[in-house]
Amino acid sequence: MQISPGVLFTIAGFPVTNTVLVTLIVDIIIVLMVFSVYKAMSLRPGRLQNAVESVMGYFYSATKDIAGDRVSFIYPWVLSFFIFIIFNNLIEFIPGFESIRFFSQHAAEGHEHGVPLFRAATSDLNLTLALAVISVIMSHFYSIKYTGIKSYIGRFFSLKMFGLFLLVGMIELISEFVKFISFSFRLFGNIFAGDIALGVTQYFFVMFAFEMFVGVIQAFVFAMLTMAFMTVLTEKSH
């Protein structure tokens, strides 16, 4: 399994990869699930409604406990990241998911047997980096919006003890850019390594269960870290 996703075909010069295809499929599944739950909502909920309400309730309570009244704008991001990532992480465990091969002019280049038609989108660094960028940028956007530009800049630079705080501010600023790397590579590395492990291990069922667990944990970690960073950056200094 190669690091880069397989190109299936191009549209107006834009390469459509197997991870892009899976991302679209996951989006459709999530939308259909939302409509299904909405149409089936009842005072006597079924299993699907119970499961959805339990997940939503947990993340709302956790966000409210940590962020307080900022739950109104942080919670939607936390829940959205969790749902999107967990679906992308777990869809690859559908039997035969990566065994279907696609043959085309683009797929044939360097792939004698074609390329997998489907591949977990979170095993593509492009997607995990995009999620990291969204998470970090929105954290800083809300920081400026809810604390003010003066308070935001003051988090990194201060006129008091200028020399010392300039150094500390530079370190803080660099740490914000490091989030792009840590967010994206943590998720990508765990999912990509799991795909490789499943392909070479003889203890398939043990690894299968373990990688499902890792997929859930990685979605949870990404969502909770987003919550923590948004909460810290929107905390008004006194």
JSON list of C-alpha atoms in Angstrom, two decimals:
[
{"chain": "A", "resi": 1, "resn": "MET", "atom": "CA", "xyz": [0.00, 0.00, 0.00]},
{"chain": "A", "resi": 2, "resn": "GLN", "atom": "CA", "xyz": [1.48, 3.33, -1.07]},
{"chain": "A", "resi": 3, "resn": "ILE", "atom": "CA", "xyz": [1.25, 6.55, 0.92]},
{"chain": "A", "resi": 4, "resn": "SER", "atom": "CA", "xyz": [-0.34, 8.63, -1.84]},
{"chain": "A", "resi": 5, "resn": "PRO", "atom": "CA", "xyz": [-3.95, 7.83, -2.78]},
{"chain": "A", "resi": 6, "resn": "GLY", "atom": "CA", "xyz": [-4.72, 6.22, -6.13]},
{"chain": "A", "resi": 7, "resn": "VAL", "atom": "CA", "xyz": [-5.98, 8.47, -8.94]},
{"chain": "A", "resi": 8, "resn": "LEU", "atom": "CA", "xyz": [-9.11, 7.01, -10.53]},
{"chain": "A", "resi": 9, "resn": "PHE", "atom": "CA", "xyz": [-9.75, 9.65, -13.20]},
{"chain": "A", "resi": 10, "resn": "THR", "atom": "CA", "xyz": [-9.62, 13.40, -13.72]},
{"chain": "A", "resi": 11, "resn": "ILE", "atom": "CA", "xyz": [-12.35, 16.00, -14.13]},
{"chain": "A", "resi": 12, "resn": "ALA", "atom": "CA", "xyz": [-11.22, 19.21, -15.85]},
{"chain": "A", "resi": 13, "resn": "GLY", "atom": "CA", "xyz": [-7.67, 18.38, -14.83]},
{"chain": "A", "resi": 14, "resn": "PHE", "atom": "CA", "xyz": [-8.62, 17.76, -11.20]},
{"chain": "A", "resi": 15, "resn": "PRO", "atom": "CA", "xyz": [-7.54, 14.28, -10.06]},
{"chain": "A", "resi": 16, "resn": "VAL", "atom": "CA", "xyz": [-10.31, 12.26, -8.43]},
{"chain": "A", "resi": 17, "resn": "THR", "atom": "CA", "xyz": [-8.69, 9.79, -6.04]},
{"chain": "A", "resi": 18, "resn": "ASN", "atom": "CA", "xyz": [-10.11, 6.79, -4.22]},
{"chain": "A", "resi": 19, "resn": "THR", "atom": "CA", "xyz": [-9.99, 8.77, -0.96]},
{"chain": "A", "resi": 20, "resn": "VAL", "atom": "CA", "xyz": [-12.00, 11.62, -2.52]},
{"chain": "A", "resi": 21, "resn": "LEU", "atom": "CA", "xyz": [-14.59, 9.07, -3.65]},
{"chain": "A", "resi": 22, "resn": "VAL", "atom": "CA", "xyz": [-14.84, 7.61, -0.14]},
{"chain": "A", "resi": 23, "resn": "THR", "atom": "CA", "xyz": [-15.14, 11.10, 1.37]},
{"chain": "A", "resi": 24, "resn": "LEU", "atom": "CA", "xyz": [-18.15, 11.76, -0.86]},
{"chain": "A", "resi": 25, "resn": "ILE", "atom": "CA", "xyz": [-19.67, 8.40, 0.06]},
{"chain": "A", "resi": 26, "resn": "VAL", "atom": "CA", "xyz": [-19.22, 9.12, 3.78]},
{"chain": "A", "resi": 27, "resn": "ASP", "atom": "CA", "xyz": [-20.79, 12.55, 3.34]},
{"chain": "A", "resi": 28, "resn": "ILE", "atom": "CA", "xyz": [-23.84, 10.97, 1.70]},
{"chain": "A", "resi": 29, "resn": "ILE", "atom": "CA", "xyz": [-24.09, 8.33, 4.47]},
{"chain": "A", "resi": 30, "resn": "ILE", "atom": "CA", "xyz": [-23.97, 10.99, 7.18]},
{"chain": "A", "resi": 31, "resn": "VAL", "atom": "CA", "xyz": [-26.61, 13.14, 5.45]},
{"chain": "A", "resi": 32, "resn": "LEU", "atom": "CA", "xyz": [-28.90, 10.12, 4.98]},
{"chain": "A", "resi": 33, "resn": "MET", "atom": "CA", "xyz": [-28.42, 9.11, 8.61]},
{"chain": "A", "resi": 34, "resn": "VAL", "atom": "CA", "xyz": [-29.32, 12.63, 9.79]},
{"chain": "A", "resi": 35, "resn": "PHE", "atom": "CA", "xyz": [-32.51, 12.63, 7.73]},
{"chain": "A", "resi": 36, "resn": "SER", "atom": "CA", "xyz": [-33.38, 9.10, 8.89]},
{"chain": "A", "resi": 37, "resn": "VAL", "atom": "CA", "xyz": [-32.99, 10.05, 12.55]},
{"chain": "A", "resi": 38, "resn": "TYR", "atom": "CA", "xyz": [-34.92, 13.29, 12.02]},
{"chain": "A", "resi": 39, "resn": "LYS", "atom": "CA", "xyz": [-37.86, 11.53, 10.31]},
{"chain": "A", "resi": 40, "resn": "ALA", "atom": "CA", "xyz": [-37.90, 8.73, 12.88]},
{"chain": "A", "resi": 41, "resn": "MET", "atom": "CA", "xyz": [-37.67, 10.95, 15.96]},
{"chain": "A", "resi": 42, "resn": "SER", "atom": "CA", "xyz": [-40.06, 9.75, 18.64]},
{"chain": "A", "resi": 43, "resn": "LEU", "atom": "CA", "xyz": [-40.74, 10.04, 22.36]},
{"chain": "A", "resi": 44, "resn": "ARG", "atom": "CA", "xyz": [-40.06, 6.31, 22.41]},
{"chain": "A", "resi": 45, "resn": "PRO", "atom": "CA", "xyz": [-36.77, 6.27, 20.50]},
{"chain": "A", "resi": 46, "resn": "GLY", "atom": "CA", "xyz": [-35.42, 3.26, 18.67]},
{"chain": "A", "resi": 47, "resn": "ARG", "atom": "CA", "xyz": [-31.85, 2.00, 18.78]},
{"chain": "A", "resi": 48, "resn": "LEU", "atom": "CA", "xyz": [-30.53, 4.42, 16.14]},
{"chain": "A", "resi": 49, "resn": "GLN", "atom": "CA", "xyz": [-32.07, 7.45, 17.83]},
{"chain": "A", "resi": 50, "resn": "ASN", "atom": "CA", "xyz": [-30.80, 6.30, 21.22]},
{"chain": "A", "resi": 51, "resn": "ALA", "atom": "CA", "xyz": [-27.29, 5.85, 19.86]},
{"chain": "A", "resi": 52, "resn": "VAL", "atom": "CA", "xyz": [-27.26, 9.25, 18.16]},
{"chain": "A", "resi": 53, "resn": "GLU", "atom": "CA", "xyz": [-28.70, 11.04, 21.20]},
{"chain": "A", "resi": 54, "resn": "SER", "atom": "CA", "xyz": [-26.18, 9.34, 23.48]},
{"chain": "A", "resi": 55, "resn": "VAL", "atom": "CA", "xyz": [-23.23, 10.51, 21.38]},
{"chain": "A", "resi": 56, "resn": "MET", "atom": "CA", "xyz": [-24.62, 14.02, 21.00]},
{"chain": "A", "resi": 57, "resn": "GLY", "atom": "CA", "xyz": [-25.45, 14.23, 24.69]},
{"chain": "A", "resi": 58, "resn": "TYR", "atom": "CA", "xyz": [-22.00, 13.08, 25.76]},
{"chain": "A", "resi": 59, "resn": "PHE", "atom": "CA", "xyz": [-20.13, 15.61, 23.64]},
{"chain": "A", "resi": 60, "resn": "TYR", "atom": "CA", "xyz": [-22.51, 18.41, 24.58]},
{"chain": "A", "resi": 61, "resn": "SER", "atom": "CA", "xyz": [-22.08, 17.71, 28.30]},
{"chain": "A", "resi": 62, "resn": "ALA", "atom": "CA", "xyz": [-18.31, 17.37, 27.97]},
{"chain": "A", "resi": 63, "resn": "THR", "atom": "CA", "xyz": [-18.05, 20.61, 26.01]},
{"chain": "A", "resi": 64, "resn": "LYS", "atom": "CA", "xyz": [-20.30, 22.50, 28.43]},
{"chain": "A", "resi": 65, "resn": "ASP", "atom": "CA", "xyz": [-18.31, 21.27, 31.43]},
{"chain": "A", "resi": 66, "resn": "ILE", "atom": "CA", "xyz": [-15.06, 22.52, 29.88]},
{"chain": "A", "resi": 67, "resn": "ALA", "atom": "CA", "xyz": [-16.11, 25.54, 27.82]},
{"chain": "A", "resi": 68, "resn": "GLY", "atom": "CA", "xyz": [-19.14, 26.79, 29.77]},
{"chain": "A", "resi": 69, "resn": "ASP", "atom": "CA", "xyz": [-21.27, 29.27, 27.83]},
{"chain": "A", "resi": 70, "resn": "ARG", "atom": "CA", "xyz": [-18.97, 28.91, 24.81]},
{"chain": "A", "resi": 71, "resn": "VAL", "atom": "CA", "xyz": [-20.54, 25.51, 24.19]},
{"chain": "A", "resi": 72, "resn": "SER", "atom": "CA", "xyz": [-22.89, 27.12, 21.65]},
{"chain": "A", "resi": 73, "resn": "PHE", "atom": "CA", "xyz": [-20.14, 27.61, 19.04]},
{"chain": "A", "resi": 74, "resn": "ILE", "atom": "CA", "xyz": [-17.56, 25.01, 20.10]},
{"chain": "A", "resi": 75, "resn": "TYR", "atom": "CA", "xyz": [-19.87, 21.99, 20.39]},
{"chain": "A", "resi": 76, "resn": "PRO", "atom": "CA", "xyz": [-20.94, 21.89, 16.69]},
{"chain": "A", "resi": 77, "resn": "TRP", "atom": "CA", "xyz": [-17.30, 21.68, 15.61]},
{"chain": "A", "resi": 78, "resn": "VAL", "atom": "CA", "xyz": [-16.46, 18.99, 18.15]},
{"chain": "A", "resi": 79, "resn": "LEU", "atom": "CA", "xyz": [-19.41, 16.81, 17.17]},
{"chain": "A", "resi": 80, "resn": "SER", "atom": "CA", "xyz": [-18.88, 17.36, 13.43]},
{"chain": "A", "resi": 81, "resn": "PHE", "atom": "CA", "xyz": [-15.21, 16.37, 13.59]},
{"chain": "A", "resi": 82, "resn": "PHE", "atom": "CA", "xyz": [-16.01, 13.27, 15.62]},
{"chain": "A", "resi": 83, "resn": "ILE", "atom": "CA", "xyz": [-18.81, 12.03, 13.35]},
{"chain": "A", "resi": 84, "resn": "PHE", "atom": "CA", "xyz": [-16.96, 12.74, 10.10]},
{"chain": "A", "resi": 85, "resn": "ILE", "atom": "CA", "xyz": [-13.70, 11.14, 11.26]},
{"chain": "A", "resi": 86, "resn": "ILE", "atom": "CA", "xyz": [-15.23, 8.07, 12.89]},
{"chain": "A", "resi": 87, "resn": "PHE", "atom": "CA", "xyz": [-17.27, 7.25, 9.79]},
{"chain": "A", "resi": 88, "resn": "ASN", "atom": "CA", "xyz": [-14.16, 7.63, 7.61]},
{"chain": "A", "resi": 89, "resn": "ASN", "atom": "CA", "xyz": [-12.13, 5.51, 10.02]},
{"chain": "A", "resi": 90, "resn": "LEU", "atom": "CA", "xyz": [-14.64, 2.67, 10.27]},
{"chain": "A", "resi": 91, "resn": "ILE", "atom": "CA", "xyz": [-15.92, 2.46, 6.70]},
{"chain": "A", "resi": 92, "resn": "GLU", "atom": "CA", "xyz": [-12.77, 0.60, 5.68]},
{"chain": "A", "resi": 93, "resn": "PHE", "atom": "CA", "xyz": [-13.83, -2.37, 7.82]},
{"chain": "A", "resi": 94, "resn": "ILE", "atom": "CA", "xyz": [-16.68, -3.21, 5.46]},
{"chain": "A", "resi": 95, "resn": "PRO", "atom": "CA", "xyz": [-15.74, -6.61, 3.97]},
{"chain": "A", "resi": 96, "resn": "GLY", "atom": "CA", "xyz": [-14.08, -6.27, 0.57]},
{"chain": "A", "resi": 97, "resn": "PHE", "atom": "CA", "xyz": [-13.69, -2.52, 0.96]},
{"chain": "A", "resi": 98, "resn": "GLU", "atom": "CA", "xyz": [-10.20, -2.28, -0.55]},
{"chain": "A", "resi": 99, "resn": "SER", "atom": "CA", "xyz": [-10.30, -5.42, -2.68]},
{"chain": "A", "resi": 100, "resn": "ILE", "atom": "CA", "xyz": [-12.28, -3.91, -5.57]},
{"chain": "A", "resi": 101, "resn": "ARG", "atom": "CA", "xyz": [-9.86, -2.71, -8.24]},
{"chain": "A", "resi": 102, "resn": "PHE", "atom": "CA", "xyz": [-10.36, 0.12, -10.71]},
{"chain": "A", "resi": 103, "resn": "PHE", "atom": "CA", "xyz": [-8.74, 0.15, -14.14]},
{"chain": "A", "resi": 104, "resn": "SER", "atom": "CA", "xyz": [-8.31, 3.27, -16.24]},
{"chain": "A", "resi": 105, "resn": "GLN", "atom": "CA", "xyz": [-5.57, 5.15, -18.03]},
{"chain": "A", "resi": 106, "resn": "HIS", "atom": "CA", "xyz": [-4.64, 6.97, -14.83]},
{"chain": "A", "resi": 107, "resn": "ALA", "atom": "CA", "xyz": [-5.02, 3.91, -12.62]},
{"chain": "A", "resi": 108, "resn": "ALA", "atom": "CA", "xyz": [-2.80, 1.87, -14.92]},
{"chain": "A", "resi": 109, "resn": "GLU", "atom": "CA", "xyz": [0.18, 4.20, -14.48]},
{"chain": "A", "resi": 110, "resn": "GLY", "atom": "CA", "xyz": [2.49, 2.33, -12.12]},
{"chain": "A", "resi": 111, "resn": "HIS", "atom": "CA", "xyz": [-0.29, -0.05, -11.08]},
{"chain": "A", "resi": 112, "resn": "GLU", "atom": "CA", "xyz": [-0.32, -3.20, -13.14]},
{"chain": "A", "resi": 113, "resn": "HIS", "atom": "CA", "xyz": [-3.35, -4.54, -11.27]},
{"chain": "A", "resi": 114, "resn": "GLY", "atom": "CA", "xyz": [-5.19, -1.24, -11.09]},
{"chain": "A", "resi": 115, "resn": "VAL", "atom": "CA", "xyz": [-5.80, 0.74, -7.92]},
{"chain": "A", "resi": 116, "resn": "PRO", "atom": "CA", "xyz": [-8.27, 0.10, -5.09]},
{"chain": "A", "resi": 117, "resn": "LEU", "atom": "CA", "xyz": [-11.58, 1.75, -5.90]},
{"chain": "A", "resi": 118, "resn": "PHE", "atom": "CA", "xyz": [-12.05, 2.61, -2.23]},
{"chain": "A", "resi": 119, "resn": "ARG", "atom": "CA", "xyz": [-9.56, 3.71, 0.42]},
{"chain": "A", "resi": 120, "resn": "ALA", "atom": "CA", "xyz": [-10.18, 5.21, 3.87]},
{"chain": "A", "resi": 121, "resn": "ALA", "atom": "CA", "xyz": [-10.03, 8.98, 3.46]},
{"chain": "A", "resi": 122, "resn": "THR", "atom": "CA", "xyz": [-8.26, 9.42, 6.79]},
{"chain": "A", "resi": 123, "resn": "SER", "atom": "CA", "xyz": [-5.34, 7.37, 5.44]},
{"chain": "A", "resi": 124, "resn": "ASP", "atom": "CA", "xyz": [-4.75, 10.28, 3.04]},
{"chain": "A", "resi": 125, "resn": "LEU", "atom": "CA", "xyz": [-2.52, 13.01, 4.51]},
{"chain": "A", "resi": 126, "resn": "ASN", "atom": "CA", "xyz": [-4.28, 15.59, 2.33]},
{"chain": "A", "resi": 127, "resn": "LEU", "atom": "CA", "xyz": [-7.55, 15.07, 4.21]},
{"chain": "A", "resi": 128, "resn": "THR", "atom": "CA", "xyz": [-6.08, 14.93, 7.71]},
{"chain": "A", "resi": 129, "resn": "LEU", "atom": "CA", "xyz": [-4.06, 18.08, 7.02]},
{"chain": "A", "resi": 130, "resn": "ALA", "atom": "CA", "xyz": [-7.21, 19.82, 5.75]},
{"chain": "A", "resi": 131, "resn": "LEU", "atom": "CA", "xyz": [-9.04, 18.87, 8.96]},
{"chain": "A", "resi": 132, "resn": "ALA", "atom": "CA", "xyz": [-6.12, 20.14, 11.04]},
{"chain": "A", "resi": 133, "resn": "VAL", "atom": "CA", "xyz": [-6.07, 23.46, 9.16]},
{"chain": "A", "resi": 134, "resn": "ILE", "atom": "CA", "xyz": [-9.82, 23.93, 9.68]},
{"chain": "A", "resi": 135, "resn": "SER", "atom": "CA", "xyz": [-9.58, 23.11, 13.38]},
{"chain": "A", "resi": 136, "resn": "VAL", "atom": "CA", "xyz": [-6.64, 25.43, 14.09]},
{"chain": "A", "resi": 137, "resn": "ILE", "atom": "CA", "xyz": [-7.83, 28.33, 11.94]},
{"chain": "A", "resi": 138, "resn": "MET", "atom": "CA", "xyz": [-11.33, 28.26, 13.43]},
{"chain": "A", "resi": 139, "resn": "SER", "atom": "CA", "xyz": [-9.83, 28.18, 16.94]},
{"chain": "A", "resi": 140, "resn": "HIS", "atom": "CA", "xyz": [-7.94, 31.40, 16.18]},
{"chain": "A", "resi": 141, "resn": "PHE", "atom": "CA", "xyz": [-10.94, 32.94, 14.42]},
{"chain": "A", "resi": 142, "resn": "TYR", "atom": "CA", "xyz": [-13.12, 32.44, 17.51]},
{"chain": "A", "resi": 143, "resn": "SER", "atom": "CA", "xyz": [-10.30, 33.71, 19.72]},
{"chain": "A", "resi": 144, "resn": "ILE", "atom": "CA", "xyz": [-10.23, 37.01, 17.82]},
{"chain": "A", "resi": 145, "resn": "LYS", "atom": "CA", "xyz": [-14.03, 37.19, 17.62]},
{"chain": "A", "resi": 146, "resn": "TYR", "atom": "CA", "xyz": [-14.78, 36.54, 21.28]},
{"chain": "A", "resi": 147, "resn": "THR", "atom": "CA", "xyz": [-11.77, 38.02, 23.06]},
{"chain": "A", "resi": 148, "resn": "GLY", "atom": "CA", "xyz": [-10.87, 40.88, 20.73]},
{"chain": "A", "resi": 149, "resn": "ILE", "atom": "CA", "xyz": [-7.82, 41.49, 18.59]},
{"chain": "A", "resi": 150, "resn": "LYS", "atom": "CA", "xyz": [-5.91, 43.21, 21.42]},
{"chain": "A", "resi": 151, "resn": "SER", "atom": "CA", "xyz": [-6.38, 40.29, 23.80]},
{"chain": "A", "resi": 152, "resn": "TYR", "atom": "CA", "xyz": [-5.55, 37.85, 21.01]},
{"chain": "A", "resi": 153, "resn": "ILE", "atom": "CA", "xyz": [-2.24, 39.51, 20.19]},
{"chain": "A", "resi": 154, "resn": "GLY", "atom": "CA", "xyz": [-1.52, 39.78, 23.91]},
{"chain": "A", "resi": 155, "resn": "ARG", "atom": "CA", "xyz": [-1.51, 36.00, 24.13]},
{"chain": "A", "resi": 156, "resn": "PHE", "atom": "CA", "xyz": [1.67, 35.95, 22.10]},
{"chain": "A", "resi": 157, "resn": "PHE", "atom": "CA", "xyz": [3.34, 39.31, 22.66]},
{"chain": "A", "resi": 158, "resn": "SER", "atom": "CA", "xyz": [3.45, 41.74, 25.58]},
{"chain": "A", "resi": 159, "resn": "LEU", "atom": "CA", "xyz": [5.21, 45.06, 26.18]},
{"chain": "A", "resi": 160, "resn": "LYS", "atom": "CA", "xyz": [5.91, 44.07, 29.79]},
{"chain": "A", "resi": 161, "resn": "MET", "atom": "CA", "xyz": [9.37, 42.54, 30.11]},
{"chain": "A", "resi": 162, "resn": "PHE", "atom": "CA", "xyz": [9.50, 42.77, 26.33]},
{"chain": "A", "resi": 163, "resn": "GLY", "atom": "CA", "xyz": [12.56, 40.61, 25.75]},
{"chain": "A", "resi": 164, "resn": "LEU", "atom": "CA", "xyz": [11.37, 37.67, 27.83]},
{"chain": "A", "resi": 165, "resn": "PHE", "atom": "CA", "xyz": [7.79, 37.80, 26.61]},
{"chain": "A", "resi": 166, "resn": "LEU", "atom": "CA", "xyz": [8.92, 38.17, 23.00]},
{"chain": "A", "resi": 167, "resn": "LEU", "atom": "CA", "xyz": [10.77, 34.85, 23.32]},
{"chain": "A", "resi": 168, "resn": "VAL", "atom": "CA", "xyz": [7.81, 33.19, 25.07]},
{"chain": "A", "resi": 169, "resn": "GLY", "atom": "CA", "xyz": [5.45, 34.63, 22.46]},
{"chain": "A", "resi": 170, "resn": "MET", "atom": "CA", "xyz": [7.54, 33.26, 19.61]},
{"chain": "A", "resi": 171, "resn": "ILE", "atom": "CA", "xyz": [7.51, 29.82, 21.23]},
{"chain": "A", "resi": 172, "resn": "GLU", "atom": "CA", "xyz": [3.74, 30.02, 21.65]},
{"chain": "A", "resi": 173, "resn": "LEU", "atom": "CA", "xyz": [3.33, 31.10, 18.03]},
{"chain": "A", "resi": 174, "resn": "ILE", "atom": "CA", "xyz": [5.49, 28.24, 16.80]},
{"chain": "A", "resi": 175, "resn": "SER", "atom": "CA", "xyz": [3.49, 25.79, 18.92]},
{"chain": "A", "resi": 176, "resn": "GLU", "atom": "CA", "xyz": [0.33, 26.90, 17.11]},
{"chain": "A", "resi": 177, "resn": "PHE", "atom": "CA", "xyz": [1.89, 25.98, 13.76]},
{"chain": "A", "resi": 178, "resn": "VAL", "atom": "CA", "xyz": [3.06, 22.66, 15.21]},
{"chain": "A", "resi": 179, "resn": "LYS", "atom": "CA", "xyz": [-0.61, 21.80, 15.74]},
{"chain": "A", "resi": 180, "resn": "PHE", "atom": "CA", "xyz": [-1.00, 21.46, 11.97]},
{"chain": "A", "resi": 181, "resn": "ILE", "atom": "CA", "xyz": [1.62, 18.72, 12.00]},
{"chain": "A", "resi": 182, "resn": "SER", "atom": "CA", "xyz": [0.57, 16.96, 15.20]},
{"chain": "A", "resi": 183, "resn": "PHE", "atom": "CA", "xyz": [-3.15, 16.95, 14.31]},
{"chain": "A", "resi": 184, "resn": "SER", "atom": "CA", "xyz": [-2.71, 15.71, 10.76]},
{"chain": "A", "resi": 185, "resn": "PHE", "atom": "CA", "xyz": [0.09, 13.18, 11.28]},
{"chain": "A", "resi": 186, "resn": "ARG", "atom": "CA", "xyz": [-1.45, 11.64, 14.40]},
{"chain": "A", "resi": 187, "resn": "LEU", "atom": "CA", "xyz": [-4.66, 10.76, 12.60]},
{"chain": "A", "resi": 188, "resn": "PHE", "atom": "CA", "xyz": [-3.02, 9.89, 9.28]},
{"chain": "A", "resi": 189, "resn": "GLY", "atom": "CA", "xyz": [-0.24, 7.82, 10.85]},
{"chain": "A", "resi": 190, "resn": "ASN", "atom": "CA", "xyz": [-2.53, 5.69, 12.99]},
{"chain": "A", "resi": 191, "resn": "ILE", "atom": "CA", "xyz": [-5.00, 4.90, 10.19]},
{"chain": "A", "resi": 192, "resn": "PHE", "atom": "CA", "xyz": [-2.36, 4.34, 7.50]},
{"chain": "A", "resi": 193, "resn": "ALA", "atom": "CA", "xyz": [-0.25, 2.13, 9.76]},
{"chain": "A", "resi": 194, "resn": "GLY", "atom": "CA", "xyz": [-3.36, 0.16, 10.71]},
{"chain": "A", "resi": 195, "resn": "ASP", "atom": "CA", "xyz": [-4.14, -0.49, 7.05]},
{"chain": "A", "resi": 196, "resn": "ILE", "atom": "CA", "xyz": [-0.66, -1.87, 6.49]},
{"chain": "A", "resi": 197, "resn": "ALA", "atom": "CA", "xyz": [-0.79, -3.98, 9.65]},
{"chain": "A", "resi": 198, "resn": "LEU", "atom": "CA", "xyz": [-4.10, -5.55, 8.61]},
{"chain": "A", "resi": 199, "resn": "GLY", "atom": "CA", "xyz": [-2.58, -6.49, 5.28]},
{"chain": "A", "resi": 200, "resn": "VAL", "atom": "CA", "xyz": [0.46, -8.30, 6.65]},
{"chain": "A", "resi": 201, "resn": "THR", "atom": "CA", "xyz": [-0.51, -9.78, 10.02]},
{"chain": "A", "resi": 202, "resn": "GLN", "atom": "CA", "xyz": [-1.59, -13.35, 10.47]},
{"chain": "A", "resi": 203, "resn": "TYR", "atom": "CA", "xyz": [-3.62, -12.45, 13.55]},
{"chain": "A", "resi": 204, "resn": "PHE", "atom": "CA", "xyz": [-6.27, -10.81, 11.40]},
{"chain": "A", "resi": 205, "resn": "PHE", "atom": "CA", "xyz": [-9.25, -10.84, 13.76]},
{"chain": "A", "resi": 206, "resn": "VAL", "atom": "CA", "xyz": [-7.21, -9.52, 16.70]},
{"chain": "A", "resi": 207, "resn": "MET", "atom": "CA", "xyz": [-5.82, -6.68, 14.58]},
{"chain": "A", "resi": 208, "resn": "PHE", "atom": "CA", "xyz": [-9.25, -6.06, 13.07]},
{"chain": "A", "resi": 209, "resn": "ALA", "atom": "CA", "xyz": [-10.77, -5.44, 16.50]},
{"chain": "A", "resi": 210, "resn": "PHE", "atom": "CA", "xyz": [-7.76, -3.41, 17.63]},
{"chain": "A", "resi": 211, "resn": "GLU", "atom": "CA", "xyz": [-7.81, -1.16, 14.56]},
{"chain": "A", "resi": 212, "resn": "MET", "atom": "CA", "xyz": [-11.54, -0.53, 14.99]},
{"chain": "A", "resi": 213, "resn": "PHE", "atom": "CA", "xyz": [-10.77, 0.56, 18.54]},
{"chain": "A", "resi": 214, "resn": "VAL", "atom": "CA", "xyz": [-7.96, 2.81, 17.29]},
{"chain": "A", "resi": 215, "resn": "GLY", "atom": "CA", "xyz": [-10.32, 4.34, 14.70]},
{"chain": "A", "resi": 216, "resn": "VAL", "atom": "CA", "xyz": [-12.82, 5.30, 17.40]},
{"chain": "A", "resi": 217, "resn": "ILE", "atom": "CA", "xyz": [-10.11, 6.62, 19.73]},
{"chain": "A", "resi": 218, "resn": "GLN", "atom": "CA", "xyz": [-8.49, 8.75, 17.02]},
{"chain": "A", "resi": 219, "resn": "ALA", "atom": "CA", "xyz": [-11.83, 10.37, 16.16]},
{"chain": "A", "resi": 220, "resn": "PHE", "atom": "CA", "xyz": [-12.42, 11.03, 19.86]},
{"chain": "A", "resi": 221, "resn": "VAL", "atom": "CA", "xyz": [-8.93, 12.47, 20.39]},
{"chain": "A", "resi": 222, "resn": "PHE", "atom": "CA", "xyz": [-9.20, 14.83, 17.40]},
{"chain": "A", "resi": 223, "resn": "ALA", "atom": "CA", "xyz": [-12.60, 16.11, 18.57]},
{"chain": "A", "resi": 224, "resn": "MET", "atom": "CA", "xyz": [-11.51, 16.56, 22.20]},
{"chain": "A", "resi": 225, "resn": "LEU", "atom": "CA", "xyz": [-8.28, 18.34, 21.26]},
{"chain": "A", "resi": 226, "resn": "THR", "atom": "CA", "xyz": [-10.28, 20.71, 19.07]},
{"chain": "A", "resi": 227, "resn": "MET", "atom": "CA", "xyz": [-12.54, 21.37, 22.06]},
{"chain": "A", "resi": 228, "resn": "ALA", "atom": "CA", "xyz": [-9.56, 22.01, 24.34]},
{"chain": "A", "resi": 229, "resn": "PHE", "atom": "CA", "xyz": [-7.77, 24.37, 21.93]},
{"chain": "A", "resi": 230, "resn": "MET", "atom": "CA", "xyz": [-10.92, 26.35, 21.15]},
{"chain": "A", "resi": 231, "resn": "THR", "atom": "CA", "xyz": [-11.67, 26.65, 24.86]},
{"chain": "A", "resi": 232, "resn": "VAL", "atom": "CA", "xyz": [-8.17, 27.84, 25.77]},
{"chain": "A", "resi": 233, "resn": "LEU", "atom": "CA", "xyz": [-7.97, 30.36, 22.94]},
{"chain": "A", "resi": 234, "resn": "THR", "atom": "CA", "xyz": [-11.39, 31.84, 23.68]},
{"chain": "A", "resi": 235, "resn": "GLU", "atom": "CA", "xyz": [-10.69, 32.22, 27.39]},
{"chain": "A", "resi": 236, "resn": "LYS", "atom": "CA", "xyz": [-10.70, 35.91, 28.23]},
{"chain": "A", "resi": 237, "resn": "SER", "atom": "CA", "xyz": [-7.64, 36.97, 30.20]},
{"chain": "A", "resi": 238, "resn": "HIS", "atom": "CA", "xyz": [-8.19, 38.97, 33.36]}
]
